[in-house]
CSV table of C-alpha atoms in Angstrom, one decimal:
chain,number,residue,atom,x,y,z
A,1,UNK,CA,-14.9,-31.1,-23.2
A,2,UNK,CA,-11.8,-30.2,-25.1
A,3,UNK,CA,-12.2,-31.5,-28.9
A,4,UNK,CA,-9.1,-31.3,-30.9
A,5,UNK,CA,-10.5,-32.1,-34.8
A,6,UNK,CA,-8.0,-33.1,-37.4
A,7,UNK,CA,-8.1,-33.2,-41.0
A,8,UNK,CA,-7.7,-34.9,-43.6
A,9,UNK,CA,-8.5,-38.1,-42.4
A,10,UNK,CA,-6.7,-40.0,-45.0
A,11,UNK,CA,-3.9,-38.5,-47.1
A,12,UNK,CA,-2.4,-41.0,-50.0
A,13,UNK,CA,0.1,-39.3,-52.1
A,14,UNK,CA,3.2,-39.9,-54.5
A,15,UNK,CA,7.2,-40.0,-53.2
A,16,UNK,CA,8.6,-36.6,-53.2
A,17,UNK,CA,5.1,-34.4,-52.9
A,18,UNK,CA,4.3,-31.8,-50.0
A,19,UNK,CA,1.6,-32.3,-47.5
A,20,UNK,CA,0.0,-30.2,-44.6
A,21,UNK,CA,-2.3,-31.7,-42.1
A,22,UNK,CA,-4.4,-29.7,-39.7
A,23,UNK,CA,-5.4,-29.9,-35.9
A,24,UNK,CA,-8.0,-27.8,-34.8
A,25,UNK,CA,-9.8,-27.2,-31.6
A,26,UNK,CA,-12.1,-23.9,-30.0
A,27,UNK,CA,-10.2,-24.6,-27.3
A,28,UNK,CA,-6.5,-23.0,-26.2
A,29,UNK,CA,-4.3,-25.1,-25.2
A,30,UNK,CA,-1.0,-25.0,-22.9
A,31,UNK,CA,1.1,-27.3,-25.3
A,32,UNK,CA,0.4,-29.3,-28.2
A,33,UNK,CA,2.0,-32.7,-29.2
A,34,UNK,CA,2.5,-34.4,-32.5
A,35,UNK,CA,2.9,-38.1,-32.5
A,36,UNK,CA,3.6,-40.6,-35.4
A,37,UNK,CA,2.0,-44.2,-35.0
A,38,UNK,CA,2.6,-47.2,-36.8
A,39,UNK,CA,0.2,-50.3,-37.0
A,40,UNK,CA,0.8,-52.4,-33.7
A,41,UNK,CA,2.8,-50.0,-32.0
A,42,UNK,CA,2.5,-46.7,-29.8
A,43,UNK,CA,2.4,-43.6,-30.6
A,44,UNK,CA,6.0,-42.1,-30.9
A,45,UNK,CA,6.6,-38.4,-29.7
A,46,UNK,CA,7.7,-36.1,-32.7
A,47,UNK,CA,7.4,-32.5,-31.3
A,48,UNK,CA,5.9,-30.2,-28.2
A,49,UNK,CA,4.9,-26.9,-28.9
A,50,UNK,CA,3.9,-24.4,-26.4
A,51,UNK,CA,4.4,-21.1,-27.3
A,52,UNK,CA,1.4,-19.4,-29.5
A,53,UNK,CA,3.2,-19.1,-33.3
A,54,UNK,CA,5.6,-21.3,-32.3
A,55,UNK,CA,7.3,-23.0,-35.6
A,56,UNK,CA,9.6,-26.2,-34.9
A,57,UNK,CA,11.2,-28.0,-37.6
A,58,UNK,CA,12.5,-31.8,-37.6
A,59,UNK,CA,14.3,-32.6,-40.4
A,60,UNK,CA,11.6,-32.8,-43.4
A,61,UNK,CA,8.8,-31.9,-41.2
A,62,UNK,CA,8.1,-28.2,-39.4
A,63,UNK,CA,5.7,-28.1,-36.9
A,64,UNK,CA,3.7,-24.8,-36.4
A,65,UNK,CA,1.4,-24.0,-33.1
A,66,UNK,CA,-1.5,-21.3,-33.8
A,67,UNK,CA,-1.2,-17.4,-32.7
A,68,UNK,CA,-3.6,-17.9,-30.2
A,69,UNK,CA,-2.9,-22.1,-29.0
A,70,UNK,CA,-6.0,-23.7,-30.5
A,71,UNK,CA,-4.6,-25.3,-33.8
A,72,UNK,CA,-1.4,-26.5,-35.0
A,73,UNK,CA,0.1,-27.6,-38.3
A,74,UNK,CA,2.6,-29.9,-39.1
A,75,UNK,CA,4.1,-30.1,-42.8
A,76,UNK,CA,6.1,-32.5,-44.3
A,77,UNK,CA,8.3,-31.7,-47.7
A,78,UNK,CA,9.5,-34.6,-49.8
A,79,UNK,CA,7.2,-37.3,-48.2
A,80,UNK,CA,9.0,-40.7,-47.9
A,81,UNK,CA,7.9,-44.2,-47.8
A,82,UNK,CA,8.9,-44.4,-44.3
A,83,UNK,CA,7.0,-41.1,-43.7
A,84,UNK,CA,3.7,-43.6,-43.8
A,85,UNK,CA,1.9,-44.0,-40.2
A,86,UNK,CA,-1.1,-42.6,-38.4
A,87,UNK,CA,-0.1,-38.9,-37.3
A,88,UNK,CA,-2.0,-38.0,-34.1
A,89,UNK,CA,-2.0,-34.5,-32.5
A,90,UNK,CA,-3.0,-33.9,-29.0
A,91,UNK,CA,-3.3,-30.9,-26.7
A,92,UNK,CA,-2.8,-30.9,-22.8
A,93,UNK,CA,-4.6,-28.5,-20.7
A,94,UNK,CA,-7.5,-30.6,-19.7
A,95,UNK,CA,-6.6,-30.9,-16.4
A,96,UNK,CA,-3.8,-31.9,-14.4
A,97,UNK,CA,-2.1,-34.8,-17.3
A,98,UNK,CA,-5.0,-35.2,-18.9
A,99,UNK,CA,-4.6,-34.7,-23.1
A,100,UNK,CA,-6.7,-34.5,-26.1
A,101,UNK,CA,-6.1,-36.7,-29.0
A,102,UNK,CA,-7.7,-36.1,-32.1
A,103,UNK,CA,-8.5,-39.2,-34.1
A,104,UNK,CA,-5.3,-38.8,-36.6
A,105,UNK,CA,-4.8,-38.4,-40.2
A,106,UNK,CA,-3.8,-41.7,-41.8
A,107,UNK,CA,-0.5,-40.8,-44.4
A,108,UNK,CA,0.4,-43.2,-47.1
A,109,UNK,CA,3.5,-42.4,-49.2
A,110,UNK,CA,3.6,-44.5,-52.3
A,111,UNK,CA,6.9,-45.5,-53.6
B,1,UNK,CA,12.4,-48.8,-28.1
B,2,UNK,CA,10.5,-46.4,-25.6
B,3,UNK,CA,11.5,-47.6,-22.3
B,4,UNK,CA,8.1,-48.1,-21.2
B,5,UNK,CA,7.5,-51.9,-21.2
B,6,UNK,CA,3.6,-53.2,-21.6
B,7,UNK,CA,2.5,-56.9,-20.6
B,8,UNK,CA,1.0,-59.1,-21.9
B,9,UNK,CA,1.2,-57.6,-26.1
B,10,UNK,CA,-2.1,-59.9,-26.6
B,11,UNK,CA,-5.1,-61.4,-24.2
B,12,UNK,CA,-8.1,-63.0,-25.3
B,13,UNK,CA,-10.2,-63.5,-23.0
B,14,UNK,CA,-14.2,-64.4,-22.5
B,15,UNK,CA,-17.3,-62.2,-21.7
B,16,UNK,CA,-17.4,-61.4,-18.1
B,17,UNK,CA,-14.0,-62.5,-17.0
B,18,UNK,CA,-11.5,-59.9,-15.5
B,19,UNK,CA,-8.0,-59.3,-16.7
B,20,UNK,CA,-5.0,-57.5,-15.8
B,21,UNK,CA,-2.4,-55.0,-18.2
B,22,UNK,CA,0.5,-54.2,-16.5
B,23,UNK,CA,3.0,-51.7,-17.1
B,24,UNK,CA,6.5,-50.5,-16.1
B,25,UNK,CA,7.4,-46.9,-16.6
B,26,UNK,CA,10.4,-45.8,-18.2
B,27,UNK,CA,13.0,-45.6,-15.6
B,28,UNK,CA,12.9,-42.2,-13.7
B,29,UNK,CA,9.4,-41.1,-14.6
B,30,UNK,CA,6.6,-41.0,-12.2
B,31,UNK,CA,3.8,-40.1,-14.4
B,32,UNK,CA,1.9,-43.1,-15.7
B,33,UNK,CA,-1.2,-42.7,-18.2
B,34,UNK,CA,-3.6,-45.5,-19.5
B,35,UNK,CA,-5.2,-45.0,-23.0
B,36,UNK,CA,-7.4,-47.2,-24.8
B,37,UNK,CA,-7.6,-47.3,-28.7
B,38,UNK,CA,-10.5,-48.3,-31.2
B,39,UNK,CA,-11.5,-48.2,-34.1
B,40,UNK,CA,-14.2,-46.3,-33.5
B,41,UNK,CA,-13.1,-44.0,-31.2
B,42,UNK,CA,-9.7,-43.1,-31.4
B,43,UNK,CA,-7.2,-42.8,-28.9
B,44,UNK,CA,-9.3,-42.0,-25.2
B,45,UNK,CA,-7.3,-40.8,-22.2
B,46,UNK,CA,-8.6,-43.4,-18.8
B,47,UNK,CA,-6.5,-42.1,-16.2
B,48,UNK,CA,-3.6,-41.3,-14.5
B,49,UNK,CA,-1.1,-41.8,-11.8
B,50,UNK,CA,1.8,-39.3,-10.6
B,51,UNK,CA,3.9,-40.9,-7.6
B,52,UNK,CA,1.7,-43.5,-6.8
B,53,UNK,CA,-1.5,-41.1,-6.6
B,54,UNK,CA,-4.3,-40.8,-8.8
B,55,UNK,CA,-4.1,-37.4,-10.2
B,56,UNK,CA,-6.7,-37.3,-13.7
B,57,UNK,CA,-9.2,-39.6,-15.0
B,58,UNK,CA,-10.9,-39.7,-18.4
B,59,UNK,CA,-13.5,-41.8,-19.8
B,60,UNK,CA,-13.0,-44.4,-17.5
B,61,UNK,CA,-15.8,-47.2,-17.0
B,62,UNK,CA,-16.6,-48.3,-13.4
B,63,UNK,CA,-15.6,-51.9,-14.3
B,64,UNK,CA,-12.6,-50.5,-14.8
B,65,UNK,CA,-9.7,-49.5,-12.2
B,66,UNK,CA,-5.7,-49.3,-12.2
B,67,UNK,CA,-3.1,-48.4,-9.2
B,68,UNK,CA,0.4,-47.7,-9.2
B,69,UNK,CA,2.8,-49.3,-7.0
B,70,UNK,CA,5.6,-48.3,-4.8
B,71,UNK,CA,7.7,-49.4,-7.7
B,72,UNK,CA,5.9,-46.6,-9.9
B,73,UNK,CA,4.9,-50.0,-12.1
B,74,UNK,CA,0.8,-49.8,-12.9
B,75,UNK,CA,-2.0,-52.2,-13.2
B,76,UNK,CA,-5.2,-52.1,-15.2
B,77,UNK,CA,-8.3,-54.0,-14.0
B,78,UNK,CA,-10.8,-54.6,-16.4
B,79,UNK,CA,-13.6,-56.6,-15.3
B,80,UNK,CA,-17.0,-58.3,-16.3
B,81,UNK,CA,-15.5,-58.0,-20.2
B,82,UNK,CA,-18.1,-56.9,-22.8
B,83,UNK,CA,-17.1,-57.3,-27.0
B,84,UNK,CA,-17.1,-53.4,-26.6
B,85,UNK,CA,-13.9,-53.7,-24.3
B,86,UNK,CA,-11.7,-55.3,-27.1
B,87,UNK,CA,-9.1,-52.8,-28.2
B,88,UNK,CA,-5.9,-51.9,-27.9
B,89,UNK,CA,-4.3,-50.9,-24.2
B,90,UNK,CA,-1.5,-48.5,-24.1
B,91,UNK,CA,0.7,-46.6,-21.0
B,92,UNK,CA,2.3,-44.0,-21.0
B,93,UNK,CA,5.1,-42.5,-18.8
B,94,UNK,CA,7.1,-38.8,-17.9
B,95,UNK,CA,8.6,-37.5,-15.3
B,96,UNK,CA,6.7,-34.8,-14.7
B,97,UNK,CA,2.9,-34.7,-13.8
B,98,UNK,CA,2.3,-33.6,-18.0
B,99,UNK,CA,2.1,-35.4,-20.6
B,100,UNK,CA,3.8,-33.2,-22.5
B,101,UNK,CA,6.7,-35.6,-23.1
B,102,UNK,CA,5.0,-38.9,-22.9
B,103,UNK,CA,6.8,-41.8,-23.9
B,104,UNK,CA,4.4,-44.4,-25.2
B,105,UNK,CA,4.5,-48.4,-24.8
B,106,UNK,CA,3.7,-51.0,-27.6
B,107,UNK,CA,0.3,-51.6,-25.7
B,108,UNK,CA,-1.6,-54.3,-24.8
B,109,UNK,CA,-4.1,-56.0,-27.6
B,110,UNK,CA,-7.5,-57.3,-25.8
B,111,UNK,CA,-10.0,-59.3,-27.7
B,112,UNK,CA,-12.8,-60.1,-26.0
B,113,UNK,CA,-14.8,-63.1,-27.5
């Protein structure tokens, strides 16, 4: 079984700080996805990596996929109130469209 | 919006009754996944459907079973309900048989009283 762990599991902090948040796994992994989620809706796609040290960046928020595929970072600079949601990472490689989600790291940005 | 439409968005229902999810892809994809989400355990992969075909399957529970139509729309079949089933429902579509650009729906919410 492919266990993707993420950390922290909650993560409240000020308007304008930086934040990292880490997904972790002993397993590799052929891509990994980062999805925002907001109370009552789905999961939202942000970014796929695939390529071991990949580094993606989306406006505030750069994405970064381990050497060797088995974690993945994504940082966000500046947090915003509207940067608040449940961010979930999962990897695919399970098996034919099966994926991993680890259980997310709950962001507040306070105002 | 995600293009990936979910019905009913809530369903309460009674122990040991059976109920239905439905869900319409986003238009072009043939990949559909179901996910169910607690508290407790996160976000679980049951299984899914490339085409019309079953092609993966997760945790899924025997009282539990889905198809996809010619249509590419799905159905989820949960049946003999236990409190333990109530959580949140969600599909998910993409074109190709990955997930690796899933497009989420809003889900379904089940409460099971």
């Amino acid at each position: 079984t492919q266990l993707l762990e993420q950390s922290p599991q909650f993560l409240s902090i000020q308007e304008g700080e930086n934040l990292t948040v880490y997904c972790n796994s002993s397993s590799v992994f052929s891509s990994l996805q980062w999805y925002r989620q907001e109370p009552g809706e789905g999961p939202v796609l942000l970014v796929t990596v695939v390529t071991g040290g990949e580094v993606k960046k989306l406006k505030r928020l750069t994405f970064q996929f381990g050497d060797a595929r088995k974690d993945s970072s994504l940082h966000i600079t500046a947090a915003q109130p509207g940067d608040t949601g449940l961010y979930l990472c999962a990897g695919a490689g399970g098996g034919a469209g099966k994926s991993t989600f680890g259980d997310g790291t709950t962001l507040t940005v306070k105002p | 919006d995600s293009g990936v439409t979910q019905t009913p968005k809530h369903l309460i229902t009674a122990t040991g009754q059976r109920v239905t999810l439905r869900c319409s892809p986003r238009s072009g994809d043939l990949s559909v996944y179901w996910y169910q989400q607690s508290l407790d355990q996160g976000l679980q992969f049951l299984i899914q459907y490339y085409n019309g075909e079953e092609r993966a399957k997760g945790n899924i529970l025997e009282r539990f079973s889905a198809q996809q139509f010619p249509d590419l729309h799905s159905e989820l079949n949960l049946s003999s309900l236990e409190l333990g089933d109530s959580a949140l429902y969600f599909c998910a579509s993409s074109y190709a048989d990955s997930i690796t650009e899933a497009f989420f729906g809003q889900g379904t919410r089940l409460t099971v009283v």
